[in-house]
Amino acid sequence: KKYSEQQKMIKRQHTFSGLFMLILAGLILMAPVASQAAESGNLIAILSADTTEVGVGKQVARDYANIRQEIQRIAEYTNLNLKEVNLVGQAVTRANMLKALKGVQVKPNDVVIFFHTGHGFRDKQKQTDWPYLYFSVNKSYLDYQEVIDLLAVKNPRLLVTMVSSCNNELAANFSPVIYPQQANATVVDRQQVTKNYQALFLQTSGQVFITSSKPGEYSYTGVYPFAFLKSMNQEVTLQSMPSWDHLLEATSAQSVL
């Protein structure tokens, strides 16, 4: 693991600096801000799954279904009003994604979650550590940085973006497929689970940007989303206070092959 602090300090009730994390299975940029319990807002989910590729399409579909199920669970436990934008299969193009990102209406108290699963790549000229998202249906692509910028400027209370894709310098035509079992939660104490979901999504403001691979890495299809969902399920059943930092550390630990 390698950590380096951003120079800009993020002010909140308990002020600390944002973190730029390079980890073996993911690159995570966090700028979380704790807040008082928020009034009910919207949970806006923009979910994208490039299921058209023969090699990875089945697992991409599973990732999408599992993440969507978790989004619905978050809405249930937080009482946020769920609004979904779903791009699947032939609908996953650069034009459609830009339309969705630009068109979504966001209020200051909303939570926005973006998730994309499919192929990704980078080139030697790329200036950021984020990958390009590759869309198989029309061989177009979009910079993950542009996704972040388009959503961050809308200033939701909490923004979480996640991309499960390769980040290697050659366009990825194939990614090894692993089929993990579905990461379902066993809810023992509904009251505690509700409290923990609300701590993560109602009592927190800021930005969390995630990709499953750092520059130069391939990404095994399904591994990082599975590890994230498994870690989320463990986090919301904790008897202690949950945190995004602990959640993502656990995801990293569980996604190293």
Coordinates of C-alpha atoms in Angstrom, one line a residue, residues 30-120:
M30 CA -11.3 9.8 -0.8
A31 CA -12.5 13.1 0.5
P32 CA -15.1 12.1 3.1
V33 CA -16.8 14.7 5.2
A34 CA -18.8 13.8 8.3
S35 CA -22.1 15.6 8.9
Q36 CA -25.2 15.6 11.0
A37 CA -27.9 13.1 10.1
A38 CA -29.2 14.3 6.8
E39 CA -32.8 14.9 5.9
S40 CA -34.2 12.5 3.4
G41 CA -33.0 13.0 -0.1
N42 CA -32.6 11.0 -3.3
L43 CA -30.3 8.0 -3.9
I44 CA -29.4 8.5 -7.6
A45 CA -27.8 5.4 -9.1
I46 CA -26.2 5.5 -12.5
L47 CA -25.4 1.8 -13.4
S48 CA -23.6 0.7 -16.5
A49 CA -22.8 -2.8 -17.6
D50 CA -21.1 -3.7 -21.0
T51 CA -22.6 -7.2 -21.3
T52 CA -22.0 -7.4 -25.1
E53 CA -18.5 -8.9 -24.9
V54 CA -18.5 -12.7 -25.3
G55 CA -15.5 -13.2 -23.0
V56 CA -16.8 -11.3 -19.9
G57 CA -20.4 -10.6 -20.6
K58 CA -21.9 -13.2 -18.2
Q59 CA -19.8 -12.0 -15.3
V60 CA -20.4 -8.3 -16.1
A61 CA -24.1 -9.1 -15.9
R62 CA -23.7 -10.7 -12.5
D63 CA -21.7 -7.7 -11.2
Y64 CA -24.5 -5.4 -12.4
A65 CA -27.2 -7.5 -10.8
N66 CA -25.3 -7.7 -7.5
I67 CA -24.5 -4.0 -7.3
R68 CA -28.1 -3.1 -8.2
Q69 CA -29.4 -5.4 -5.5
E70 CA -27.1 -3.6 -3.0
I71 CA -28.3 -0.2 -4.2
Q72 CA -31.8 -1.2 -3.5
R73 CA -30.8 -2.4 0.0
I74 CA -29.1 0.9 0.7
A75 CA -32.4 2.7 -0.3
E76 CA -34.4 0.4 2.0
Y77 CA -32.2 1.0 5.0
T78 CA -31.7 4.7 4.6
N79 CA -35.2 5.7 3.3
L80 CA -33.6 7.6 0.5
N81 CA -35.8 7.9 -2.6
L82 CA -34.2 5.7 -5.2
K83 CA -33.8 7.0 -8.8
E84 CA -32.0 4.7 -11.2
V85 CA -30.4 5.2 -14.6
N86 CA -29.5 1.9 -16.1
L87 CA -27.3 1.4 -19.2
V88 CA -26.9 -2.3 -20.1
G89 CA -25.7 -4.1 -23.2
Q90 CA -26.3 -2.3 -26.5
A91 CA -27.2 0.9 -24.5
V92 CA -23.6 1.2 -23.2
T93 CA -22.1 3.8 -25.5
R94 CA -20.1 7.0 -25.0
A95 CA -23.1 9.1 -26.2
N96 CA -25.6 7.5 -23.9
M97 CA -23.3 7.7 -20.9
L98 CA -22.6 11.4 -21.4
K99 CA -26.3 12.0 -21.9
A100 CA -27.0 10.2 -18.6
L101 CA -24.2 12.0 -16.7
K102 CA -25.1 15.4 -18.0
G103 CA -28.8 15.0 -17.7
V104 CA -29.1 13.7 -14.1
Q105 CA -30.7 16.3 -11.8
V106 CA -28.9 16.5 -8.4
K107 CA -30.0 18.3 -5.2
P108 CA -27.6 19.3 -2.4
N109 CA -28.8 16.6 -0.1
D110 CA -28.7 13.7 -2.6
V111 CA -26.5 10.7 -2.7
V112 CA -25.1 9.8 -6.1
I113 CA -23.6 6.4 -6.9
F114 CA -22.0 5.6 -10.3
F115 CA -20.9 2.1 -11.2
H116 CA -19.5 0.8 -14.5
T117 CA -18.3 -2.7 -15.3
G118 CA -16.7 -3.7 -18.5
H119 CA -13.4 -3.3 -20.4
G120 CA -10.9 -0.5 -19.7

